GROMACS .gro file of C-alpha atoms in nm:
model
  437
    1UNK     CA    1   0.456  -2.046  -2.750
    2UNK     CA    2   0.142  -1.948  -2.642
    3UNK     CA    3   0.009  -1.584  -2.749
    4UNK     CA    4  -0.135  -1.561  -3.089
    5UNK     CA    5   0.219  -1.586  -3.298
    6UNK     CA    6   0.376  -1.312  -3.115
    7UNK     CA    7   0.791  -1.279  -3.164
    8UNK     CA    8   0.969  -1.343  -2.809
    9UNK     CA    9   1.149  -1.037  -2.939
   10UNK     CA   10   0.903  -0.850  -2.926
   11UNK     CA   11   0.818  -0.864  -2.554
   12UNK     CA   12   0.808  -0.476  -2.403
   13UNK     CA   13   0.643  -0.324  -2.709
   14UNK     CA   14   0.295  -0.495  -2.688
   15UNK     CA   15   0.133  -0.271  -2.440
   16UNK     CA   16  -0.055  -0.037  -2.705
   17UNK     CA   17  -0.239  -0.368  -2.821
   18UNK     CA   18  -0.414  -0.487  -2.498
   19UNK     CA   19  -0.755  -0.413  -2.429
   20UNK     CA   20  -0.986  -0.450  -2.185
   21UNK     CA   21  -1.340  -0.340  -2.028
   22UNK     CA   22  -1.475  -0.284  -1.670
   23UNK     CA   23  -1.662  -0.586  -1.628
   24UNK     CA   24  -1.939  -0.654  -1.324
   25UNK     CA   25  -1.717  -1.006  -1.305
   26UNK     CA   26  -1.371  -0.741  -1.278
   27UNK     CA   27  -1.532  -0.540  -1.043
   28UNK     CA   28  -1.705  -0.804  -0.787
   29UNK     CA   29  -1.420  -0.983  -0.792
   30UNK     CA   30  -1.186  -0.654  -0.691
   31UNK     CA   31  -1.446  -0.540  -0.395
   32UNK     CA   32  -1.404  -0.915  -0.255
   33UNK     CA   33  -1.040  -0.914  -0.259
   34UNK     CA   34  -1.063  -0.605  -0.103
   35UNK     CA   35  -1.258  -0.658   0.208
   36UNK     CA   36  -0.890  -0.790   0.325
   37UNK     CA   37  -0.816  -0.446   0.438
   38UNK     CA   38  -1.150  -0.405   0.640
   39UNK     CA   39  -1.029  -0.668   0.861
   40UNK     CA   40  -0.681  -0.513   0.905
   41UNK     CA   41  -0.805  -0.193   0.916
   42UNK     CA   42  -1.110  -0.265   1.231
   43UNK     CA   43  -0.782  -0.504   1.379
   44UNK     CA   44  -0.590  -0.178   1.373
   45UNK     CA   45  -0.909   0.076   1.502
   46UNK     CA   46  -1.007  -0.224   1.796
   47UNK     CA   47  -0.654  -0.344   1.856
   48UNK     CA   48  -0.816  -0.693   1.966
   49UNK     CA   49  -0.851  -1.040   1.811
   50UNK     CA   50  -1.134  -1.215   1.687
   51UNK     CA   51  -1.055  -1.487   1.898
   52UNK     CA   52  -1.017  -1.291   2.184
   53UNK     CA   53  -1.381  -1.207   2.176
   54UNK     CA   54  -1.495  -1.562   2.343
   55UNK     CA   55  -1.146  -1.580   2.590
   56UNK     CA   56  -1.171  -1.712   2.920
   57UNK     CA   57  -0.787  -1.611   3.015
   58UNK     CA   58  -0.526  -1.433   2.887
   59UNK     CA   59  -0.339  -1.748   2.715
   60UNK     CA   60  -0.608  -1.728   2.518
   61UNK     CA   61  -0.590  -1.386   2.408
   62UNK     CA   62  -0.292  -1.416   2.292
   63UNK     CA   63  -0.309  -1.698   2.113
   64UNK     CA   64  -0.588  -1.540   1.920
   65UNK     CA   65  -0.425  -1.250   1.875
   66UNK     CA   66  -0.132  -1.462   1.748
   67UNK     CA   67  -0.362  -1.626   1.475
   68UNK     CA   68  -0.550  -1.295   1.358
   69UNK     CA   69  -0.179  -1.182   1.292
   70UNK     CA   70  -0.110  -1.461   1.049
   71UNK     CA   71  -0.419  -1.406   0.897
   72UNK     CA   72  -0.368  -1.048   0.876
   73UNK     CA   73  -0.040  -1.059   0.736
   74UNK     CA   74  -0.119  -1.316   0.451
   75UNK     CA   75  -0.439  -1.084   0.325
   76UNK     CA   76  -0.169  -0.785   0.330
   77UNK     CA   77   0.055  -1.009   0.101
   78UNK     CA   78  -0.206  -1.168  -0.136
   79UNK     CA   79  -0.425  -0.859  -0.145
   80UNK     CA   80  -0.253  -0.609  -0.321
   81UNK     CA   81  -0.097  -0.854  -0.577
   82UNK     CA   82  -0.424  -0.984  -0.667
   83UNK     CA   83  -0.591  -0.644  -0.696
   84UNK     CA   84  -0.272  -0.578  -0.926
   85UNK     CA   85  -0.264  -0.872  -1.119
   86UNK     CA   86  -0.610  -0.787  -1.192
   87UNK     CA   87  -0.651  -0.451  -1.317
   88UNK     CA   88  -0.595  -0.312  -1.645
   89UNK     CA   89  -0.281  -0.075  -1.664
   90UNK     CA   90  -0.490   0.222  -1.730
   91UNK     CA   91  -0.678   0.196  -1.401
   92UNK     CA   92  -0.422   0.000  -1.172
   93UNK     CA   93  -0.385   0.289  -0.920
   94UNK     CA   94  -0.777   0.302  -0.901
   95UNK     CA   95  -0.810  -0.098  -0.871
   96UNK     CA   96  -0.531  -0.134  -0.578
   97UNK     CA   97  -0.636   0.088  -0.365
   98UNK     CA   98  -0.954  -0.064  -0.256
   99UNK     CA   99  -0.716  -0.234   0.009
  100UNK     CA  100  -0.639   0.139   0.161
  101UNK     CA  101  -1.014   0.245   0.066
  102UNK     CA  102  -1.162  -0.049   0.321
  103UNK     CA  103  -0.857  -0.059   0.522
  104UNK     CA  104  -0.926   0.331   0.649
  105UNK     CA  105  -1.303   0.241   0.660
  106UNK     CA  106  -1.259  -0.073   0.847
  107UNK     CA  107  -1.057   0.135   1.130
  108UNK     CA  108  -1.340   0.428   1.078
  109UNK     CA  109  -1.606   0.204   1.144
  110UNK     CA  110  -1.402   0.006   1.435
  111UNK     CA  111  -1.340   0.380   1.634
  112UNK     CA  112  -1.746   0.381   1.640
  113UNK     CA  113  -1.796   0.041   1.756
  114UNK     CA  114  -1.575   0.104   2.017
  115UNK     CA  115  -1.765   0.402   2.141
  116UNK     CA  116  -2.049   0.279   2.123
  117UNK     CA  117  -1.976  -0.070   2.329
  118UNK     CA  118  -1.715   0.121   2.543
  119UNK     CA  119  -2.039   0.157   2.779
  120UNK     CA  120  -2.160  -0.181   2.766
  121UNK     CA  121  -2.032  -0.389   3.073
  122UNK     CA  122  -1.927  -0.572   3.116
  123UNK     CA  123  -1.911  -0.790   2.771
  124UNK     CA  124  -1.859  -0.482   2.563
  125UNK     CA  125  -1.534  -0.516   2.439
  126UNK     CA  126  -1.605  -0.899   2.362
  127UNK     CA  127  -1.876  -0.744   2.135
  128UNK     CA  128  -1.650  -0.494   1.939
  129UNK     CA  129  -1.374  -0.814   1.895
  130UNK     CA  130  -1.635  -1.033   1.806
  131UNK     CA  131  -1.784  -0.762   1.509
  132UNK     CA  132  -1.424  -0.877   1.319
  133UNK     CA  133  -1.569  -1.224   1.255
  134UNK     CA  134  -1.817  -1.026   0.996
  135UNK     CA  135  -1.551  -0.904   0.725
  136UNK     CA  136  -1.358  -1.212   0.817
  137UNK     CA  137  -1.663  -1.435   0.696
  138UNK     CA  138  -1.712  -1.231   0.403
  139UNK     CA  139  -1.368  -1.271   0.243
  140UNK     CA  140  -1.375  -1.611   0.331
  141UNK     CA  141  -1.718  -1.659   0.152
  142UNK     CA  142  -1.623  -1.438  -0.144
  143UNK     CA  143  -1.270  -1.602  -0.170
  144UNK     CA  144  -1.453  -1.936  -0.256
  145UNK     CA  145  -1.584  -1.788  -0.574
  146UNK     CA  146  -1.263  -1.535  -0.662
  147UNK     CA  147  -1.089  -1.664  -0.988
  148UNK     CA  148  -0.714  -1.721  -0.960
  149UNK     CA  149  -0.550  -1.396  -1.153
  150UNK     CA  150  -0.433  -1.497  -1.487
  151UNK     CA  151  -0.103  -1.431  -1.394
  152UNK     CA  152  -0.080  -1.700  -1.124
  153UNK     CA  153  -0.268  -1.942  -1.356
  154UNK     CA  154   0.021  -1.949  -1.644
  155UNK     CA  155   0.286  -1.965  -1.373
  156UNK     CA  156   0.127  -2.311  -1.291
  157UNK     CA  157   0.083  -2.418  -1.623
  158UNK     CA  158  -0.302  -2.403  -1.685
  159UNK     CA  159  -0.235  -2.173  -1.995
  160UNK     CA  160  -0.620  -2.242  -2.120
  161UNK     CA  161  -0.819  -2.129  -1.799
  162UNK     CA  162  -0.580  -1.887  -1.795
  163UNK     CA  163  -0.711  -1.718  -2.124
  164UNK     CA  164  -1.040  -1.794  -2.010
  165UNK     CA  165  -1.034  -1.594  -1.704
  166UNK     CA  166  -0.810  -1.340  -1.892
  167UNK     CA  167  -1.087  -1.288  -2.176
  168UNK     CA  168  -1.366  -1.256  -1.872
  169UNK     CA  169  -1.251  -0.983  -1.691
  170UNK     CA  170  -1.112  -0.824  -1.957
  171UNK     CA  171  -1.421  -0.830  -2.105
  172UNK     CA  172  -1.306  -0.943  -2.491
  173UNK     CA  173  -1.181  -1.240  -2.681
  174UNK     CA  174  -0.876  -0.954  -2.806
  175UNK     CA  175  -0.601  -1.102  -2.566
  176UNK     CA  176  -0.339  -1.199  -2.771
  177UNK     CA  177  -0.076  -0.943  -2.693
  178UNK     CA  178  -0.148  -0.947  -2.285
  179UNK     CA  179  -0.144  -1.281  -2.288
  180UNK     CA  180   0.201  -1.342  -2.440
  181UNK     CA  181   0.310  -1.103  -2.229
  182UNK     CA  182   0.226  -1.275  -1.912
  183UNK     CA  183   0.353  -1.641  -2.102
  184UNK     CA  184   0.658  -1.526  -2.144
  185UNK     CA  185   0.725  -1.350  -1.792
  186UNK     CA  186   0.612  -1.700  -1.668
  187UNK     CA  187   0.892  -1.890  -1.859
  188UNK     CA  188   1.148  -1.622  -1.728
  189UNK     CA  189   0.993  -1.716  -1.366
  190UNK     CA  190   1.054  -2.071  -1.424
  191UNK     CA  191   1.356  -2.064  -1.473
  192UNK     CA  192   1.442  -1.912  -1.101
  193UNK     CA  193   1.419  -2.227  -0.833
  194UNK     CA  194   1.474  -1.931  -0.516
  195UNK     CA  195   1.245  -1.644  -0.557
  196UNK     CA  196   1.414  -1.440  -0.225
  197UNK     CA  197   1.766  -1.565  -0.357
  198UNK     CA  198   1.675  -1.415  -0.699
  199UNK     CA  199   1.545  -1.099  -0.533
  200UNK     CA  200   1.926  -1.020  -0.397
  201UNK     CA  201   2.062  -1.035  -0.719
  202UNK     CA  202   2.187  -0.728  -0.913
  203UNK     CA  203   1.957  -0.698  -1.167
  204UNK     CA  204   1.633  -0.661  -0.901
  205UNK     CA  205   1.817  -0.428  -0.690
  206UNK     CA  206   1.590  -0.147  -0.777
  207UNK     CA  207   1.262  -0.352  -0.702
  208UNK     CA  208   1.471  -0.463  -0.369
  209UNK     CA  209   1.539  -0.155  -0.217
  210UNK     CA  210   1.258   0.022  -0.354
  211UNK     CA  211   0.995  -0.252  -0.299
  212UNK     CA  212   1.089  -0.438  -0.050
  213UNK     CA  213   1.260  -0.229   0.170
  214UNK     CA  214   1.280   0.165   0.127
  215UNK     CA  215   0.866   0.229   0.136
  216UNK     CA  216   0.743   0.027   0.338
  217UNK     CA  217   1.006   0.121   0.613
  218UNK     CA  218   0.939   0.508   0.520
  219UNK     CA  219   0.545   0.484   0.536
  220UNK     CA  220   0.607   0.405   0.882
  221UNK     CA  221   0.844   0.661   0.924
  222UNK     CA  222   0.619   0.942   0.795
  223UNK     CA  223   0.522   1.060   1.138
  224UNK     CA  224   0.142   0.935   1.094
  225UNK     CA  225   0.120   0.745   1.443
  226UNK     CA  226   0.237   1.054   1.591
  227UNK     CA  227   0.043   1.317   1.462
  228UNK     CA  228  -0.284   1.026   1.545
  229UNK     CA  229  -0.141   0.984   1.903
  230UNK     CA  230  -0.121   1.348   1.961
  231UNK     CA  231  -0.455   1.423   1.775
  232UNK     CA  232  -0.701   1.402   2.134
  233UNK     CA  233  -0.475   1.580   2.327
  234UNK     CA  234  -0.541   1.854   2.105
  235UNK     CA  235  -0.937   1.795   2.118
  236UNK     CA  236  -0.938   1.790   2.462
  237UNK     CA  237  -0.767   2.108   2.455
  238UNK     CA  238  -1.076   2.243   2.247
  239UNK     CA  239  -1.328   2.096   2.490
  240UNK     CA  240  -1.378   1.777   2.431
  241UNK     CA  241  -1.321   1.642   2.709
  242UNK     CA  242  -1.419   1.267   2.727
  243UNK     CA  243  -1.526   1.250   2.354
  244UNK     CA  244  -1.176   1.413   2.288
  245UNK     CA  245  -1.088   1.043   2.127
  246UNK     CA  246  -1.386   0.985   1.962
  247UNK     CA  247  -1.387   1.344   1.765
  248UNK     CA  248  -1.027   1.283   1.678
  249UNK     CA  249  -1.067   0.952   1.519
  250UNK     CA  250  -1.406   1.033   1.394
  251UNK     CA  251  -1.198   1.350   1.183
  252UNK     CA  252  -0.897   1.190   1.091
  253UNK     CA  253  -1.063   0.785   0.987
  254UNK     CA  254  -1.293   1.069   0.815
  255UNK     CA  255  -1.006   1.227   0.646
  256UNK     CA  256  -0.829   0.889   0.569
  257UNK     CA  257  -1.127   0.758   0.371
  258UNK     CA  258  -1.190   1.086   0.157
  259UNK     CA  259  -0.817   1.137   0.088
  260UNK     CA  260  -0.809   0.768  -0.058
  261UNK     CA  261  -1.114   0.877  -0.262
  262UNK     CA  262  -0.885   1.120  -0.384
  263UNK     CA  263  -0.600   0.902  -0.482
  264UNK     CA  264  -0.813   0.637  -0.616
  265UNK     CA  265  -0.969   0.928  -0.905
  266UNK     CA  266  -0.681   1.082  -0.976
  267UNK     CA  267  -0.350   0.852  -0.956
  268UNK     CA  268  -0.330   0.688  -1.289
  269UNK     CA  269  -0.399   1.076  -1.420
  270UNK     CA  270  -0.160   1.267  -1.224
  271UNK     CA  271   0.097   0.946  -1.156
  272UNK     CA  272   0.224   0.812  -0.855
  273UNK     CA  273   0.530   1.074  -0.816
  274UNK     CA  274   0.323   1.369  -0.868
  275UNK     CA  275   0.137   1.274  -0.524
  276UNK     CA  276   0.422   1.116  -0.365
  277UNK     CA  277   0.610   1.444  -0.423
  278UNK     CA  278   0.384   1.749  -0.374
  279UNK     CA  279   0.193   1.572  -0.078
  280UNK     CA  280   0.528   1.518   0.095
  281UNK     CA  281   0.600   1.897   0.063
  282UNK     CA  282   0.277   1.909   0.248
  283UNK     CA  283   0.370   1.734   0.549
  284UNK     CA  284   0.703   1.864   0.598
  285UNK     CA  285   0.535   2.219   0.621
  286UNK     CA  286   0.290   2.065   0.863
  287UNK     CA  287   0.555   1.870   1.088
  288UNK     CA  288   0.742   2.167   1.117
  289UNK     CA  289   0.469   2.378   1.209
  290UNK     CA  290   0.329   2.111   1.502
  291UNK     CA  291   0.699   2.154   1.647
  292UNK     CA  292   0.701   2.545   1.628
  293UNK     CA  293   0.350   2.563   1.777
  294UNK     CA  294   0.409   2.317   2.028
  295UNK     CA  295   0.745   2.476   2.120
  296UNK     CA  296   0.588   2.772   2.187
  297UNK     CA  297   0.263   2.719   2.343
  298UNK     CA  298   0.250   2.318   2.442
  299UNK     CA  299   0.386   2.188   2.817
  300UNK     CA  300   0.483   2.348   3.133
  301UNK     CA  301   0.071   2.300   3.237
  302UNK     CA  302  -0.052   2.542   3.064
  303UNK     CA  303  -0.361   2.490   2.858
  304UNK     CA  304  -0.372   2.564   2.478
  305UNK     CA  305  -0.513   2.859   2.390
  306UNK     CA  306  -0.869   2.812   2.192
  307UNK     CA  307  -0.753   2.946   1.864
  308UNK     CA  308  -0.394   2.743   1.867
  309UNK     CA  309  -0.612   2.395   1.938
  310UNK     CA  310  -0.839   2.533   1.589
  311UNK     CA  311  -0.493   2.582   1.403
  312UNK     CA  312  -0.342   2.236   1.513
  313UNK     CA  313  -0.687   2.006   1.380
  314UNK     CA  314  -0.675   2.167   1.032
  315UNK     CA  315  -0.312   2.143   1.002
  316UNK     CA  316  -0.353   1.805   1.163
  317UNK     CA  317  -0.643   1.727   0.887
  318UNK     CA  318  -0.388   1.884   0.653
  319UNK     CA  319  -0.124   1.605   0.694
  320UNK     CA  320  -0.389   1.297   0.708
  321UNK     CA  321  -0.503   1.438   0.378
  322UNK     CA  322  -0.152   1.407   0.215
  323UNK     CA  323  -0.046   1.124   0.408
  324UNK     CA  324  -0.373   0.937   0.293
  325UNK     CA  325  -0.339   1.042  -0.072
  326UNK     CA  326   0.027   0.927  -0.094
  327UNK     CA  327   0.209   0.712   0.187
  328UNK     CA  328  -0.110   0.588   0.298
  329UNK     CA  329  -0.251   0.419  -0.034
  330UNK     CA  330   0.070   0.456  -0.257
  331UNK     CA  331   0.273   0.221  -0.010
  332UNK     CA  332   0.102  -0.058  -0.070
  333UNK     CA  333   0.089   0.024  -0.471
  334UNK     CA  334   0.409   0.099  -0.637
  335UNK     CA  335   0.582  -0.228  -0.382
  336UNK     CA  336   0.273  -0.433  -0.571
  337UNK     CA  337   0.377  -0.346  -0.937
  338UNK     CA  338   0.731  -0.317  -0.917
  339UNK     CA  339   0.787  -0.713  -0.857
  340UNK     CA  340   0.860  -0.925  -1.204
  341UNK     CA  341   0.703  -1.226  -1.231
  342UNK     CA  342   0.955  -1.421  -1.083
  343UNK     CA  343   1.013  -1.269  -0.744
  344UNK     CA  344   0.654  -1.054  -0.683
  345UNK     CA  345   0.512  -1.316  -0.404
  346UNK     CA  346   0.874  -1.309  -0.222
  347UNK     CA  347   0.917  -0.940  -0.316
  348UNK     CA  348   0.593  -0.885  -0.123
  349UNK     CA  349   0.607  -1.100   0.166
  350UNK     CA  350   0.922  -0.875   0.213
  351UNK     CA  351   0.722  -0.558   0.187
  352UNK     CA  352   0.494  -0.705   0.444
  353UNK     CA  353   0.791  -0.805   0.675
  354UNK     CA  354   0.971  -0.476   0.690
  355UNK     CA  355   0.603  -0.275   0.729
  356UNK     CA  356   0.540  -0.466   1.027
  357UNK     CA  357   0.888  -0.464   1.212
  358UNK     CA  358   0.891  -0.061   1.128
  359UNK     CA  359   0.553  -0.028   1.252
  360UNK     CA  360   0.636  -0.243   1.591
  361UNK     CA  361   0.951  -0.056   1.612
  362UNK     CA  362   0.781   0.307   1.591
  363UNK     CA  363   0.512   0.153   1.824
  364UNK     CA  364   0.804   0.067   2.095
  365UNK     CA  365   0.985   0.422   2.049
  366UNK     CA  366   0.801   0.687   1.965
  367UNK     CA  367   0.676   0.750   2.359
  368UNK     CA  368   1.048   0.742   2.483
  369UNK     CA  369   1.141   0.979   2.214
  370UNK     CA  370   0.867   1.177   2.293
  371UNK     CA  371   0.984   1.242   2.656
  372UNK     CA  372   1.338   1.288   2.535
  373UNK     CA  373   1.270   1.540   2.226
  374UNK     CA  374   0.963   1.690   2.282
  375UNK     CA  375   0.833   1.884   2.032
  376UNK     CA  376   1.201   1.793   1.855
  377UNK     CA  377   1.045   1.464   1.795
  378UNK     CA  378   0.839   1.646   1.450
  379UNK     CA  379   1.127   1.757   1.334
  380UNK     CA  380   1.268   1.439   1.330
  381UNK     CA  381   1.015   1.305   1.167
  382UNK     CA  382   1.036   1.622   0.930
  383UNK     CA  383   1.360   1.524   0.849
  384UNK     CA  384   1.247   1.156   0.732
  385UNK     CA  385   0.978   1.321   0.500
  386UNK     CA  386   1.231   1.516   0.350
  387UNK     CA  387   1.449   1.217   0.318
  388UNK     CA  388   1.211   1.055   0.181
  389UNK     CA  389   1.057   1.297  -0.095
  390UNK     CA  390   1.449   1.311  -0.201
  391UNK     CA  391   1.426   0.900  -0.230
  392UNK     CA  392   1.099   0.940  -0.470
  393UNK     CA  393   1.229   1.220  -0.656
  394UNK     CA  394   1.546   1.052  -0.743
  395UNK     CA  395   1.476   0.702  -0.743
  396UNK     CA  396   1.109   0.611  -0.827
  397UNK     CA  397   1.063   0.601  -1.192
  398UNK     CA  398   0.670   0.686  -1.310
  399UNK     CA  399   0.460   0.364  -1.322
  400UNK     CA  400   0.131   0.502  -1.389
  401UNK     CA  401  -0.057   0.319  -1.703
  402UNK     CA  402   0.265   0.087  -1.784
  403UNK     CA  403   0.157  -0.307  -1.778
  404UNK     CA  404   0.289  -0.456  -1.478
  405UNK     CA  405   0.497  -0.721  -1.705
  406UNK     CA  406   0.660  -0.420  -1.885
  407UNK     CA  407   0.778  -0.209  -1.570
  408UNK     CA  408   1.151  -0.393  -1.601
  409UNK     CA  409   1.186  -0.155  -1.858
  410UNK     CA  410   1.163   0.164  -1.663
  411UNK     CA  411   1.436   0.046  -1.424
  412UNK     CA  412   1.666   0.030  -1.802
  413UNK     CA  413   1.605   0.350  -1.886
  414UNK     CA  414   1.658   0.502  -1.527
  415UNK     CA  415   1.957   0.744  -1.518
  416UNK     CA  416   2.066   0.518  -1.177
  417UNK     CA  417   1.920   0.190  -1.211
  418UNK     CA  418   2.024   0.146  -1.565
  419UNK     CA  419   2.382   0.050  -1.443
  420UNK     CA  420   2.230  -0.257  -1.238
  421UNK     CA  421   1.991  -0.351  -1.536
  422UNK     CA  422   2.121  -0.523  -1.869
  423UNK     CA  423   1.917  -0.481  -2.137
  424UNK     CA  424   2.058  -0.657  -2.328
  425UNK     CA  425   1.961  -1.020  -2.155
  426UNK     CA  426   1.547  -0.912  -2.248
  427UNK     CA  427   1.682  -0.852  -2.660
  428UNK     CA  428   1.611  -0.487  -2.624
  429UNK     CA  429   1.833  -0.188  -2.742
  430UNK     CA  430   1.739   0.136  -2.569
  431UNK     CA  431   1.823   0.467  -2.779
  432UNK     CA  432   1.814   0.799  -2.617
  433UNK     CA  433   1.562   0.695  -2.365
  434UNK     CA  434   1.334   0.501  -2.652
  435UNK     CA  435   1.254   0.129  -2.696
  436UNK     CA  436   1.379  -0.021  -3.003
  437UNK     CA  437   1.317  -0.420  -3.076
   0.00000   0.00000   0.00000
């Protein structure tokens, strides 16, 4: 085996021997990858194609629309993986969340595009679709140079450019312990012919409804598309008036960007729970207040009092802050390095899959509920935040600083999840809650 002499036995106790450095190679290579979410995030602030900037009919829009979506959903797959795959545990919070860093300043930057062509006729929309092509063109240019992650280059077998790349952006020749890591989750990964089959099985049931199912369905469920879509009402109220929408995505793209700042500095310090947790806190409060204050001043045509409309934005700015320090960023990072080896590229088309059907389906409903609950309708979402801080607290074991190869071993010593996980099949014996080989 490949790895320096290392004991197979001895796989889940290597971590305190890697090492690594922040290399300019790490680093350009990271930003690259990342321009993926610019171009979802300016697709989600235009809501347009890139195609559809040179249509003639509306066959064609959709059609372009149609391919921007496959595009879309493949950089939302590979993206986060790579960034992953990449990064040293230490700093693997930091590293991922580029992807929400130039997601929320790709829809920033689309909200002023769209002002500004919104009064250029009549080929101003064309222009604000056809601005798309310019992160598009950069990832494609920069992913002709990006080096295949190590991981993905042992699974195929090339086990020497694999140590190459592995020594380069780690910046030493002192690989021996990662590497045998990642050799020996490739020859478990072998050994499975059907990823998705695998990923129904009883020993990745944690990673399944975790991963693939329970976050990415819940980010959507936070209530984030309807504290945006109620956001200009409220700046109209203020006095706005037709720069209402530009004032409220201006503040809360604004918001998005410096909350992911946040996360970026201080999730492999304070851990993925501690913002998951406290920042959900934070949004219940906030959901239930929007109800109460809406209950009680909102409707019936009468216009919201100066001082409510002040208290709404910061509460408002309140919830984007938590939302994009936790949800936001954090749902595209714990699905990302949860996956073994064996199932992480099915594991994550999954996560893709259910974030898009939850996002469609809170798209479709969340106007009829609107006119049915009213102000009820934060409450309800309330109520998912609350089910949802409950899921983390209870479910979601820390997975700040742990190599991405070693994070089967949280799910062993899980109060839960232990029943589903032998650990016995990886040679392990766990004594009160510590790792013996």
């Amino acid at each position: 085996m490949a790895g320096g002499g290392f004991d197979d036995k001895s796989r889940g106790a290597r971590a305190h021997l890697y090492e690594y450095k922040i290399t300019s190679y790490f680093v350009c290579s990271c930003i690259v990858a990342a321009i993926g979410g610019s171009l979802f995030g300016y697709d989600l602030g235009i809501s347009g194609a890139v195609l559809n900037a040179a249509a003639t009919n509306i066959a064609m829009l959709i059609i372009g629309r149609c391919l921007l979506g496959f595009g879309i959903g493949f950089s939302n797959q590979a993206v986060p993986l790579y960034l992953s795959e990449m990064a040293p545990a230490k700093v693997r919070g930091a590293v991922n969340q580029l992807f929400q860093l130039s997601t929320c300043l790709g829809v920033l930057i689309a909200n002023f595009v769209n002002y500004g062509t919104a009064k250029i006729h009549p080929w101003g929309w064309r222009l604000s679709l056809g601005i798309a092509t310019i992160p598009a063109l950069f990832m494609f240019i920069g992913g002709l140079f990006l080096p295949e992650t190590p991981n993905s280059l042992v699974e195929q077998g090339k086990l020497e450019q694999a140590r190459q790349v592995l020594e380069k952006v780690r910046g030493t020749t002192r690989v021996d312990a990662e590497f045998a890591d990642l050799v020996d989750a490739s020859n478990a990964a072998r050994a499975i012919k059907h990823p998705f089959r695998n990923l129904l099985s009883r020993k990745n049931r944690p990673q399944l409804v975790i991963g693939a199912l329970a976050i990415p369905a819940f980010q959507q469920l936070s209530g984030m598309n309807s504290i945006l879509f109620y956001s200009p009402v409220i700046f109209q109220s203020l006095g706005f008036g037709s720069g209402a929408a530009l004032y409220s995505s201006a503040i809360t793209g604004g918001a998005l960007v410096i909350a992911a700042l946040i996360s970026m500095t201080f999730v492999d310090k304070f851990g993925r729970r501690a913002f998951f947790l406290e920042a959900g806190v934070e949004m219940i409060c906030v959901m239930v207040a929007v109800a109460i204050t809406l209950a009680l001043e909102f409707g019936q045509g009468v216009i919201l009092p100066k001082g409510i409309g002040i208290f709404l934005v910061i509460i408002i700015c309140i919830f984007v802050l938590a939302y994009g320090r936790s949800w936001g960023p954090l749902g595209w990072l714990v699905p990302s390095e949860i996956f073994p080896l064996e199932t992480r590229s099915a594991g994550q088309s999954m996560v893709v899959c259910v974030n898009m059907i939850f996002t469609s389906l809170i798209a479709q409903c969340f106007l009829v509920s609107l006119c049915h609950l009213r102000y009820g309708v934060f409450l309800l979402f309330a109520g998912f935040i609350i089910i949802m801080t409950c899921f983390i607290y209870f479910l979601l074991p820390e997975t700040k600083q742990v190599p991405i190869e070693e994070i089967y071993l949280l799910w062993e010593k899980h109060w839960f999840w232990k029943r589903y996980c032998s650990s016995e099949e990886n040679g392990i014996e766990l004594k009160n809650g510590d790792l013996k080989v």
